[in-house]
Every structure is written in C-alpha cells, then in structure tokens.
C-alpha cells in the first residue's frame, strides 16, 4: 500500500474515498502540510496502490496503515471514513483523534437511518462495473460535484486528477461498493474513545449532511461542522475545510455544532488558532 509522506509538524493520516486517491485532496494538502506531516494513504487498487491486489477490507487495511504510520489523528473522506472509524475503535492508542469528512458510519438508508442513500445507487454502480469501469467512475465523479455552485469547474478538476494513475482496479471498486452497501458502524459511536470531528456539506448529493449530523450526535464529545459545498469540499472550500480541521486538531476549538466558513492563513509557528462567532479563523501572527 502506497503512503506518501508530505509536510512538517505533528502527523495526520488521510484516507480518500471510493474510486479516488489522495492526490485529489490537492489544495487542502497545500494548506495542511505547512503545519502537519501528512501520511497520504492510497488504498489497495487505487492511485499509486493501483497494482496492490490486497483485499479492500477494513481490518487488514487498517492494520497495514497503522503499521506504517505513527500515532496520529486519522481523517477519512467518504468511504475512507469507514477505515478511520474502524481504526479509532480498534486502535485508540494509535488513532489520537478522528475526522470524518462527508462520511457516516452507515451509508445505506434504513428504517432507523432515513438519511442514508438508496441501496439501488450502489447496485447500479455494481452493474456498471461489469460493463465499463471507466464510464462508471466518470458517472460517480459527476455525482460528487452535483449541487456544487461551480459544478462544471469542479468536475473538470476531479477528472484531471482522478485518472492520473489509471483506472482503479475493478476488484477494489467492487470491494469498496460492498463496504459502502453493507457496513454499519453506528454501534461504535457511543463508546468512541477518541474525540471526533464530523464535517458535512450542505450541497452534498451523495452523503446527506443530516446523516453526518446524526452520526456526530451519537459520538460523545464530538464536533460538527457544515460547509456550503458539495461532496468534495477540498475542491471549492479548501480554506474553510483546512480551517475546521486545523482548529480541531490544534485546540479542539470548533464549537459543538456549527456552520463553518473558515478563512485559513498558514501559521508556521502553529499558534494563532481561534474561533470568532461561527467561523473558525486563523491568525497568522507569530
């Protein structure tokens, strides 16, 4: 499994979503790497782990990531959140904090989880993988940007990066869909032993922001932030996203539940993190 190390400062592990790779975090990495050493995980079958035929399984992948990284906060985007949450539950001594970006412990709708996605969405992707992998991923990219204020520009940016290392491995895509369709980690949340940040997106058409808020409500001592973005907020709201993440990691200063339109200014000293009203802001003063 390929793990790129970038930046300087305390460690942060980052895990991408379905069919993606960590290169897609782009501008977010530029902002966070000024104050954090980033461990950027490309899951088996994805990105620079394209030729890694390991099973895309929560426990085996988490074990491999933990063995290759120091104790650190883990951030998971979308599917990546399932790995981060599993790690926080099974290895609280290694996962020092948890950040869930447009991610929930359960993705599929249920009677007691009405905010989830219709299972047919996943089954349609499963069918698509059997006929045309590239077209199926393209269709998924379009869904990721649906609802964005600048959807065409966001889709263009995603396309420019998504296939930089070729199409994801079909077997890994199928494994990922299986996880999204069948995993339910909600029971872990009340006993979660690390502090957590849950970031939803108001315009997200894949992960309902109400599901993110509902998950945050189940975790003791959690923080919840909502951005005015789509499913990939690092494309359109990198400053706000970096601000929310850094405030949580540095001081845990993001309020219990809030909308965040943060402005981010890199602070080499690591100081000057604070909250003003409902906006996490960064004072670059030394």
PDB file of C-alpha atoms in Angstrom:
ATOM      1  CA  UNK A   1       0.000   0.000   0.000  1.00  0.00           C
ATOM      2  CA  UNK A   2       1.475   3.336  -1.060  1.00  0.00           C
ATOM      3  CA  UNK A   3       1.638   6.016   1.646  1.00  0.00           C
ATOM      4  CA  UNK A   4       3.134   9.372   0.681  1.00  0.00           C
ATOM      5  CA  UNK A   5       4.632  11.494   3.451  1.00  0.00           C
ATOM      6  CA  UNK A   6       4.465  15.264   2.982  1.00  0.00           C
ATOM      7  CA  UNK A   7       4.814  18.368   5.128  1.00  0.00           C
ATOM      8  CA  UNK A   8       6.216  19.242   8.515  1.00  0.00           C
ATOM      9  CA  UNK A   9       4.775  19.098  12.009  1.00  0.00           C
ATOM     10  CA  UNK A  10       2.655  16.643  14.009  1.00  0.00           C
ATOM     11  CA  UNK A  11       1.357  13.692  11.958  1.00  0.00           C
ATOM     12  CA  UNK A  12      -2.045  13.372  10.278  1.00  0.00           C
ATOM     13  CA  UNK A  13      -3.200  10.272   8.375  1.00  0.00           C
ATOM     14  CA  UNK A  14      -5.554  10.938   5.427  1.00  0.00           C
ATOM     15  CA  UNK A  15      -7.634   8.342   3.541  1.00  0.00           C
ATOM     16  CA  UNK A  16      -9.524   9.014   0.300  1.00  0.00           C
ATOM     17  CA  UNK A  17     -12.958   7.939  -0.903  1.00  0.00           C
ATOM     18  CA  UNK A  18     -14.274   5.320  -3.345  1.00  0.00           C
ATOM     19  CA  UNK A  19     -12.506   5.183  -6.738  1.00  0.00           C
ATOM     20  CA  UNK A  20     -10.276   8.124  -5.768  1.00  0.00           C
ATOM     21  CA  UNK A  21      -6.733   8.623  -4.409  1.00  0.00           C
ATOM     22  CA  UNK A  22      -5.097  11.103  -2.047  1.00  0.00           C
ATOM     23  CA  UNK A  23      -3.762  13.301  -4.836  1.00  0.00           C
ATOM     24  CA  UNK A  24      -7.304  14.611  -5.224  1.00  0.00           C
ATOM     25  CA  UNK A  25      -7.074  16.456  -1.900  1.00  0.00           C
ATOM     26  CA  UNK A  26      -4.910  18.976  -3.798  1.00  0.00           C
ATOM     27  CA  UNK A  27      -5.230  22.456  -2.322  1.00  0.00           C
ATOM     28  CA  UNK A  28      -6.161  21.044   1.084  1.00  0.00           C
ATOM     29  CA  UNK A  29      -2.779  19.304   1.245  1.00  0.00           C
ATOM     30  CA  UNK A  30      -1.005  22.565   0.437  1.00  0.00           C
ATOM     31  CA  UNK A  31      -2.697  24.235   3.386  1.00  0.00           C
ATOM     32  CA  UNK A  32      -2.362  21.452   5.946  1.00  0.00           C
ATOM     33  CA  UNK A  33       1.224  20.493   5.086  1.00  0.00           C
ATOM     34  CA  UNK A  34       2.521  23.824   6.426  1.00  0.00           C
ATOM     35  CA  UNK A  35       1.607  22.699   9.935  1.00  0.00           C
ATOM     36  CA  UNK A  36       1.271  18.890   9.736  1.00  0.00           C
ATOM     37  CA  UNK A  37       3.234  15.908   8.445  1.00  0.00           C
ATOM     38  CA  UNK A  38       0.662  14.230   6.210  1.00  0.00           C
ATOM     39  CA  UNK A  39       0.534  10.473   5.665  1.00  0.00           C
ATOM     40  CA  UNK A  40      -1.449  10.160   2.444  1.00  0.00           C
ATOM     41  CA  UNK A  41      -2.856   6.667   2.002  1.00  0.00           C
ATOM     42  CA  UNK A  42      -3.766   5.253  -1.401  1.00  0.00           C
ATOM     43  CA  UNK A  43      -5.939   2.234  -0.608  1.00  0.00           C
ATOM     44  CA  UNK A  44      -5.286  -1.076  -2.436  1.00  0.00           C
ATOM     45  CA  UNK A  45      -6.313  -0.886  -6.080  1.00  0.00           C
ATOM     46  CA  UNK A  46      -6.384   2.932  -6.072  1.00  0.00           C
ATOM     47  CA  UNK A  47      -3.942   5.609  -7.217  1.00  0.00           C
ATOM     48  CA  UNK A  48      -0.335   4.631  -6.646  1.00  0.00           C
ATOM     49  CA  UNK A  49      -1.541   1.432  -4.975  1.00  0.00           C
ATOM     50  CA  UNK A  50      -3.248   0.520  -8.265  1.00  0.00           C
ATOM     51  CA  UNK A  51      -1.309  -2.757  -8.548  1.00  0.00           C
ATOM     52  CA  UNK A  52      -1.762  -3.744  -4.898  1.00  0.00           C
ATOM     53  CA  UNK A  53      -4.162  -6.683  -5.070  1.00  0.00           C
ATOM     54  CA  UNK A  54      -4.753  -6.820  -1.308  1.00  0.00           C
ATOM     55  CA  UNK A  55      -8.360  -7.184  -0.219  1.00  0.00           C
ATOM     56  CA  UNK A  56     -10.059  -3.853   0.460  1.00  0.00           C
ATOM     57  CA  UNK A  57     -11.118  -4.934   3.933  1.00  0.00           C
ATOM     58  CA  UNK A  58     -11.453  -2.712   6.998  1.00  0.00           C
ATOM     59  CA  UNK A  59      -9.280  -4.699   9.396  1.00  0.00           C
ATOM     60  CA  UNK A  60      -6.479  -5.711   7.031  1.00  0.00           C
ATOM     61  CA  UNK A  61      -6.134  -2.229   5.551  1.00  0.00           C
ATOM     62  CA  UNK A  62      -6.257  -0.531   8.949  1.00  0.00           C
ATOM     63  CA  UNK A  63      -3.605  -2.932  10.266  1.00  0.00           C
ATOM     64  CA  UNK A  64      -1.334  -2.134   7.322  1.00  0.00           C
ATOM     65  CA  UNK A  65      -1.811   1.621   7.679  1.00  0.00           C
ATOM     66  CA  UNK A  66      -1.235   1.535  11.439  1.00  0.00           C
ATOM     67  CA  UNK A  67       1.965  -0.468  10.949  1.00  0.00           C
ATOM     68  CA  UNK A  68       3.314   2.165   8.540  1.00  0.00           C
ATOM     69  CA  UNK A  69       2.331   5.347  10.405  1.00  0.00           C
ATOM     70  CA  UNK A  70       2.996   6.860  13.840  1.00  0.00           C
ATOM     71  CA  UNK A  71       0.214   7.507  16.361  1.00  0.00           C
ATOM     72  CA  UNK A  72      -1.820  10.332  14.842  1.00  0.00           C
ATOM     73  CA  UNK A  73      -5.274  11.712  14.113  1.00  0.00           C
ATOM     74  CA  UNK A  74      -6.921   9.954  11.158  1.00  0.00           C
ATOM     75  CA  UNK A  75      -9.072  11.748   8.591  1.00  0.00           C
ATOM     76  CA  UNK A  76     -11.310   9.775   6.250  1.00  0.00           C
ATOM     77  CA  UNK A  77     -13.257  11.181   3.321  1.00  0.00           C
ATOM     78  CA  UNK A  78     -16.445   9.314   2.338  1.00  0.00           C
ATOM     79  CA  UNK A  79     -15.516   5.588   2.118  1.00  0.00           C
ATOM     80  CA  UNK A  80     -12.226   6.450   3.802  1.00  0.00           C
ATOM     81  CA  UNK A  81     -14.175   7.382   6.904  1.00  0.00           C
ATOM     82  CA  UNK A  82     -15.129   3.742   7.473  1.00  0.00           C
ATOM     83  CA  UNK A  83     -11.442   2.831   7.713  1.00  0.00           C
ATOM     84  CA  UNK A  84     -10.713   5.767  10.010  1.00  0.00           C
ATOM     85  CA  UNK A  85     -13.666   4.981  12.280  1.00  0.00           C
ATOM     86  CA  UNK A  86     -12.755   1.286  12.452  1.00  0.00           C
ATOM     87  CA  UNK A  87      -9.194   2.270  13.350  1.00  0.00           C
ATOM     88  CA  UNK A  88     -10.374   4.656  16.074  1.00  0.00           C
ATOM     89  CA  UNK A  89     -12.436   1.872  17.637  1.00  0.00           C
ATOM     90  CA  UNK A  90      -9.882  -0.924  17.404  1.00  0.00           C
ATOM     91  CA  UNK A  91      -6.676   1.081  17.938  1.00  0.00           C
ATOM     92  CA  UNK A  92      -7.446   4.092  20.171  1.00  0.00           C
ATOM     93  CA  UNK A  93      -3.821   4.138  21.311  1.00  0.00           C
ATOM     94  CA  UNK A  94      -2.751   4.704  17.685  1.00  0.00           C
ATOM     95  CA  UNK A  95      -5.598   6.923  16.458  1.00  0.00           C
ATOM     96  CA  UNK A  96      -5.423  10.002  18.656  1.00  0.00           C
ATOM     97  CA  UNK A  97      -8.399  11.814  17.073  1.00  0.00           C
ATOM     98  CA  UNK A  98     -10.896  11.163  14.294  1.00  0.00           C
ATOM     99  CA  UNK A  99     -12.063  13.463  11.486  1.00  0.00           C
ATOM    100  CA  UNK A 100     -14.920  12.272   9.261  1.00  0.00           C
ATOM    101  CA  UNK A 101     -15.264  14.253   6.035  1.00  0.00           C
ATOM    102  CA  UNK A 102     -18.601  13.799   4.226  1.00  0.00           C
ATOM    103  CA  UNK A 103     -18.699  10.356   5.784  1.00  0.00           C
ATOM    104  CA  UNK A 104     -21.002   8.391   8.060  1.00  0.00           C
ATOM    105  CA  UNK A 105     -20.863   5.058   9.900  1.00  0.00           C
ATOM    106  CA  UNK A 106     -23.621   3.736   7.644  1.00  0.00           C
ATOM    107  CA  UNK A 107     -24.161   4.815   4.042  1.00  0.00           C
ATOM    108  CA  UNK A 108     -27.334   2.921   3.091  1.00  0.00           C
ATOM    109  CA  UNK A 109     -30.811   4.046   4.104  1.00  0.00           C
ATOM    110  CA  UNK A 110     -32.651   2.031   6.757  1.00  0.00           C
ATOM    111  CA  UNK A 111     -35.823   2.420   8.798  1.00  0.00           C
ATOM    112  CA  UNK A 112     -33.754   3.829  11.663  1.00  0.00           C
ATOM    113  CA  UNK A 113     -31.364   5.671   9.325  1.00  0.00           C
ATOM    114  CA  UNK A 114     -33.580   7.581   6.862  1.00  0.00           C
ATOM    115  CA  UNK A 115     -30.757   9.963   5.893  1.00  0.00           C
ATOM    116  CA  UNK A 116     -28.833   7.179   4.137  1.00  0.00           C
ATOM    117  CA  UNK A 117     -28.587   6.582   0.385  1.00  0.00           C
ATOM    118  CA  UNK A 118     -30.923   4.352  -1.591  1.00  0.00           C
ATOM    119  CA  UNK A 119     -29.259   0.937  -1.917  1.00  0.00           C
ATOM    120  CA  UNK A 120     -30.075   0.956  -5.628  1.00  0.00           C
ATOM    121  CA  UNK A 121     -27.448   3.661  -6.138  1.00  0.00           C
ATOM    122  CA  UNK A 122     -24.748   1.206  -5.105  1.00  0.00           C
ATOM    123  CA  UNK A 123     -26.279  -1.647  -7.064  1.00  0.00           C
ATOM    124  CA  UNK A 124     -26.354   0.471 -10.204  1.00  0.00           C
ATOM    125  CA  UNK A 125     -22.647   1.153  -9.784  1.00  0.00           C
ATOM    126  CA  UNK A 126     -22.035  -2.568  -9.270  1.00  0.00           C
ATOM    127  CA  UNK A 127     -23.809  -3.276 -12.550  1.00  0.00           C
ATOM    128  CA  UNK A 128     -21.821  -0.555 -14.292  1.00  0.00           C
ATOM    129  CA  UNK A 129     -18.509  -2.055 -13.164  1.00  0.00           C
ATOM    130  CA  UNK A 130     -19.335  -5.234 -15.054  1.00  0.00           C
ATOM    131  CA  UNK A 131     -19.588  -3.400 -18.373  1.00  0.00           C
ATOM    132  CA  UNK A 132     -17.425  -0.252 -18.302  1.00  0.00           C
ATOM    133  CA  UNK A 133     -15.233   0.627 -15.319  1.00  0.00           C
ATOM    134  CA  UNK A 134     -14.081   3.995 -16.659  1.00  0.00           C
ATOM    135  CA  UNK A 135     -17.588   5.181 -17.543  1.00  0.00           C
ATOM    136  CA  UNK A 136     -18.853   4.080 -14.126  1.00  0.00           C
ATOM    137  CA  UNK A 137     -16.183   6.105 -12.330  1.00  0.00           C
ATOM    138  CA  UNK A 138     -16.947   9.075 -14.601  1.00  0.00           C
ATOM    139  CA  UNK A 139     -20.595   8.840 -13.586  1.00  0.00           C
ATOM    140  CA  UNK A 140     -19.569   8.793  -9.940  1.00  0.00           C
ATOM    141  CA  UNK A 141     -17.427  11.904 -10.422  1.00  0.00           C
ATOM    142  CA  UNK A 142     -20.458  13.714 -11.810  1.00  0.00           C
ATOM    143  CA  UNK A 143     -22.464  12.784  -8.702  1.00  0.00           C
ATOM    144  CA  UNK A 144     -19.678  14.059  -6.461  1.00  0.00           C
ATOM    145  CA  UNK A 145     -19.941  17.525  -7.982  1.00  0.00           C
ATOM    146  CA  UNK A 146     -23.731  17.603  -8.333  1.00  0.00           C
ATOM    147  CA  UNK A 147     -25.123  20.534  -6.378  1.00  0.00           C
ATOM    148  CA  UNK A 148     -21.843  22.463  -6.285  1.00  0.00           C
ATOM    149  CA  UNK A 149     -22.015  26.165  -7.020  1.00  0.00           C
ATOM    150  CA  UNK A 150     -19.371  25.623  -9.729  1.00  0.00           C
ATOM    151  CA  UNK A 151     -20.166  22.050 -10.711  1.00  0.00           C
ATOM    152  CA  UNK A 152     -18.569  22.144 -14.172  1.00  0.00           C
ATOM    153  CA  UNK A 153     -15.279  23.515 -12.874  1.00  0.00           C
ATOM    154  CA  UNK A 154     -15.264  21.020 -10.004  1.00  0.00           C
ATOM    155  CA  UNK A 155     -15.959  18.113 -12.340  1.00  0.00           C
ATOM    156  CA  UNK A 156     -13.176  19.247 -14.647  1.00  0.00           C
ATOM    157  CA  UNK A 157     -10.760  19.391 -11.692  1.00  0.00           C
ATOM    158  CA  UNK A 158     -11.790  15.936 -10.491  1.00  0.00           C
ATOM    159  CA  UNK A 159     -11.375  14.413 -13.936  1.00  0.00           C
ATOM    160  CA  UNK A 160      -7.934  15.959 -14.289  1.00  0.00           C
ATOM    161  CA  UNK A 161      -6.743  14.138 -11.166  1.00  0.00           C
ATOM    162  CA  UNK A 162      -8.908  11.046 -10.768  1.00  0.00           C
ATOM    163  CA  UNK A 163      -7.286   9.016 -13.549  1.00  0.00           C
ATOM    164  CA  UNK A 164      -3.729  10.291 -13.074  1.00  0.00           C
ATOM    165  CA  UNK A 165      -2.621   6.754 -12.191  1.00  0.00           C
ATOM    166  CA  UNK A 166      -5.049   4.918 -14.469  1.00  0.00           C
ATOM    167  CA  UNK A 167      -8.450   3.437 -13.706  1.00  0.00           C
ATOM    168  CA  UNK A 168      -8.833   1.947 -10.220  1.00  0.00           C
ATOM    169  CA  UNK A 169      -8.711  -1.848 -10.108  1.00  0.00           C
ATOM    170  CA  UNK A 170     -12.196  -3.316 -10.752  1.00  0.00           C
ATOM    171  CA  UNK A 171     -11.850  -5.745  -7.843  1.00  0.00           C
ATOM    172  CA  UNK A 172     -11.045  -2.900  -5.438  1.00  0.00           C
ATOM    173  CA  UNK A 173     -14.008  -0.904  -6.707  1.00  0.00           C
ATOM    174  CA  UNK A 174     -16.286  -3.896  -6.134  1.00  0.00           C
ATOM    175  CA  UNK A 175     -14.848  -4.401  -2.635  1.00  0.00           C
ATOM    176  CA  UNK A 176     -15.426  -0.721  -1.873  1.00  0.00           C
ATOM    177  CA  UNK A 177     -19.036  -0.833  -3.007  1.00  0.00           C
ATOM    178  CA  UNK A 178     -19.565  -3.906  -0.835  1.00  0.00           C
ATOM    179  CA  UNK A 179     -18.264  -1.977   2.181  1.00  0.00           C
ATOM    180  CA  UNK A 180     -20.434   1.045   1.420  1.00  0.00           C
ATOM    181  CA  UNK A 181     -23.520  -1.095   0.961  1.00  0.00           C
ATOM    182  CA  UNK A 182     -23.099  -3.449   3.923  1.00  0.00           C
ATOM    183  CA  UNK A 183     -21.104  -1.705   6.666  1.00  0.00           C
ATOM    184  CA  UNK A 184     -22.848  -0.298   9.716  1.00  0.00           C
ATOM    185  CA  UNK A 185     -20.571   1.062  12.456  1.00  0.00           C
ATOM    186  CA  UNK A 186     -23.157   3.144  14.307  1.00  0.00           C
ATOM    187  CA  UNK A 187     -22.939   0.959  17.400  1.00  0.00           C
ATOM    188  CA  UNK A 188     -19.309   2.032  17.838  1.00  0.00           C
ATOM    189  CA  UNK A 189     -20.092   5.713  18.266  1.00  0.00           C
ATOM    190  CA  UNK A 190     -21.462   5.893  21.844  1.00  0.00           C
ATOM    191  CA  UNK A 191     -18.307   4.190  23.128  1.00  0.00           C
ATOM    192  CA  UNK A 192     -15.830   6.030  20.914  1.00  0.00           C
ATOM    193  CA  UNK A 193     -12.705   6.694  22.974  1.00  0.00           C
ATOM    194  CA  UNK A 194     -11.185   9.471  20.872  1.00  0.00           C
ATOM    195  CA  UNK A 195     -12.513  12.938  20.151  1.00  0.00           C
ATOM    196  CA  UNK A 196     -14.100  13.328  16.749  1.00  0.00           C
ATOM    197  CA  UNK A 197     -14.877  15.972  14.138  1.00  0.00           C
ATOM    198  CA  UNK A 198     -17.725  15.436  11.682  1.00  0.00           C
ATOM    199  CA  UNK A 199     -17.738  17.639   8.583  1.00  0.00           C
ATOM    200  CA  UNK A 200     -20.840  17.654   6.411  1.00  0.00           C
ATOM    201  CA  UNK A 201     -21.580  19.555   3.215  1.00  0.00           C
ATOM    202  CA  UNK A 202     -24.869  21.345   2.618  1.00  0.00           C
ATOM    203  CA  UNK A 203     -24.845  20.689  -1.140  1.00  0.00           C
ATOM    204  CA  UNK A 204     -23.685  17.064  -0.908  1.00  0.00           C
ATOM    205  CA  UNK A 205     -25.839  14.775  -3.087  1.00  0.00           C
ATOM    206  CA  UNK A 206     -24.077  11.552  -2.067  1.00  0.00           C
ATOM    207  CA  UNK A 207     -23.857  11.795   1.728  1.00  0.00           C
ATOM    208  CA  UNK A 208     -26.804  13.664   3.208  1.00  0.00           C
ATOM    209  CA  UNK A 209     -25.453  16.308   5.625  1.00  0.00           C
ATOM    210  CA  UNK A 210     -28.226  15.290   8.020  1.00  0.00           C
ATOM    211  CA  UNK A 211     -26.614  11.850   8.241  1.00  0.00           C
ATOM    212  CA  UNK A 212     -23.301  13.444   9.226  1.00  0.00           C
ATOM    213  CA  UNK A 213     -25.060  15.490  11.914  1.00  0.00           C
ATOM    214  CA  UNK A 214     -26.925  12.415  13.174  1.00  0.00           C
ATOM    215  CA  UNK A 215     -23.679  10.468  13.438  1.00  0.00           C
ATOM    216  CA  UNK A 216     -21.979  13.297  15.321  1.00  0.00           C
ATOM    217  CA  UNK A 217     -24.858  13.317  17.802  1.00  0.00           C
ATOM    218  CA  UNK A 218     -24.140   9.662  18.634  1.00  0.00           C
ATOM    219  CA  UNK A 219     -20.466  10.236  19.486  1.00  0.00           C
ATOM    220  CA  UNK A 220     -19.656  11.717  22.914  1.00  0.00           C
ATOM    221  CA  UNK A 221     -17.671  14.940  22.839  1.00  0.00           C
ATOM    222  CA  UNK A 222     -17.911  15.229  19.066  1.00  0.00           C
ATOM    223  CA  UNK A 223     -17.668  18.405  16.996  1.00  0.00           C
ATOM    224  CA  UNK A 224     -19.866  19.016  13.951  1.00  0.00           C
ATOM    225  CA  UNK A 225     -19.200  21.488  11.128  1.00  0.00           C
ATOM    226  CA  UNK A 226     -21.204  22.056   7.949  1.00  0.00           C
ATOM    227  CA  UNK A 227     -19.671  23.600   4.841  1.00  0.00           C
ATOM    228  CA  UNK A 228     -21.579  25.198   1.981  1.00  0.00           C
ATOM    229  CA  UNK A 229     -20.091  22.763  -0.543  1.00  0.00           C
ATOM    230  CA  UNK A 230     -20.664  19.505  -2.376  1.00  0.00           C
ATOM    231  CA  UNK A 231     -19.234  16.063  -1.637  1.00  0.00           C
ATOM    232  CA  UNK A 232     -15.654  17.167  -2.379  1.00  0.00           C
ATOM    233  CA  UNK A 233     -15.245  20.367  -0.311  1.00  0.00           C
ATOM    234  CA  UNK A 234     -11.476  20.422  -0.814  1.00  0.00           C
ATOM    235  CA  UNK A 235     -12.139  21.471  -4.431  1.00  0.00           C
ATOM    236  CA  UNK A 236     -14.225  24.550  -3.655  1.00  0.00           C
ATOM    237  CA  UNK A 237     -13.798  25.303   0.056  1.00  0.00           C
ATOM    238  CA  UNK A 238     -10.192  24.352   0.803  1.00  0.00           C
ATOM    239  CA  UNK A 239      -9.654  27.328   3.123  1.00  0.00           C
ATOM    240  CA  UNK A 240     -12.771  26.649   5.187  1.00  0.00           C
ATOM    241  CA  UNK A 241     -12.045  22.937   5.326  1.00  0.00           C
ATOM    242  CA  UNK A 242      -8.409  23.428   6.338  1.00  0.00           C
ATOM    243  CA  UNK A 243      -9.513  25.889   8.983  1.00  0.00           C
ATOM    244  CA  UNK A 244     -12.023  23.496  10.520  1.00  0.00           C
ATOM    245  CA  UNK A 245      -9.578  20.578  10.527  1.00  0.00           C
ATOM    246  CA  UNK A 246      -6.654  22.547  11.925  1.00  0.00           C
ATOM    247  CA  UNK A 247      -8.754  24.197  14.641  1.00  0.00           C
ATOM    248  CA  UNK A 248      -9.985  20.789  15.761  1.00  0.00           C
ATOM    249  CA  UNK A 249      -6.550  19.180  15.686  1.00  0.00           C
ATOM    250  CA  UNK A 250      -4.670  22.047  17.299  1.00  0.00           C
ATOM    251  CA  UNK A 251      -7.069  23.099  20.018  1.00  0.00           C
ATOM    252  CA  UNK A 252     -10.339  21.277  19.543  1.00  0.00           C
ATOM    253  CA  UNK A 253     -11.785  24.774  19.344  1.00  0.00           C
ATOM    254  CA  UNK A 254     -14.531  24.309  16.767  1.00  0.00           C
ATOM    255  CA  UNK A 255     -17.838  24.640  18.595  1.00  0.00           C
ATOM    256  CA  UNK A 256     -20.134  21.653  19.255  1.00  0.00           C
ATOM    257  CA  UNK A 257     -22.313  22.228  16.184  1.00  0.00           C
ATOM    258  CA  UNK A 258     -21.851  24.983  13.674  1.00  0.00           C
ATOM    259  CA  UNK A 259     -21.689  26.120  10.098  1.00  0.00           C
ATOM    260  CA  UNK A 260     -18.089  26.909   9.219  1.00  0.00           C
ATOM    261  CA  UNK A 261     -16.881  29.301   6.521  1.00  0.00           C
ATOM    262  CA  UNK A 262     -13.341  29.422   7.822  1.00  0.00           C
ATOM    263  CA  UNK A 263     -10.577  31.556   6.442  1.00  0.00           C
ATOM    264  CA  UNK A 264      -7.185  29.884   6.571  1.00  0.00           C
ATOM    265  CA  UNK A 265      -3.836  31.610   6.886  1.00  0.00           C
ATOM    266  CA  UNK A 266      -0.820  29.331   7.371  1.00  0.00           C
ATOM    267  CA  UNK A 267       0.944  29.924  10.657  1.00  0.00           C
ATOM    268  CA  UNK A 268       4.426  28.387  10.722  1.00  0.00           C
ATOM    269  CA  UNK A 269       4.559  28.697  14.486  1.00  0.00           C
ATOM    270  CA  UNK A 270       1.365  26.676  14.860  1.00  0.00           C
ATOM    271  CA  UNK A 271      -0.108  29.466  17.009  1.00  0.00           C
ATOM    272  CA  UNK A 272      -2.985  31.822  16.474  1.00  0.00           C
ATOM    273  CA  UNK A 273      -5.818  29.338  16.141  1.00  0.00           C
ATOM    274  CA  UNK A 274      -9.161  30.580  17.363  1.00  0.00           C
ATOM    275  CA  UNK A 275     -12.878  30.936  16.822  1.00  0.00           C
ATOM    276  CA  UNK A 276     -14.771  34.104  16.017  1.00  0.00           C
ATOM    277  CA  UNK A 277     -18.526  33.675  16.165  1.00  0.00           C
ATOM    278  CA  UNK A 278     -19.431  30.711  13.966  1.00  0.00           C
ATOM    279  CA  UNK A 279     -16.315  30.976  11.798  1.00  0.00           C
ATOM    280  CA  UNK A 280     -13.080  29.205  12.634  1.00  0.00           C
ATOM    281  CA  UNK A 281     -10.362  31.690  11.735  1.00  0.00           C
ATOM    282  CA  UNK A 282      -6.578  31.580  11.662  1.00  0.00           C
ATOM    283  CA  UNK A 283      -4.498  34.484  12.853  1.00  0.00           C
ATOM    284  CA  UNK A 284      -1.101  34.229  11.144  1.00  0.00           C
ATOM    285  CA  UNK A 285       0.610  36.311  13.807  1.00  0.00           C
ATOM    286  CA  UNK A 286       3.596  34.578  15.465  1.00  0.00           C
TER     287      UNK A 286
END
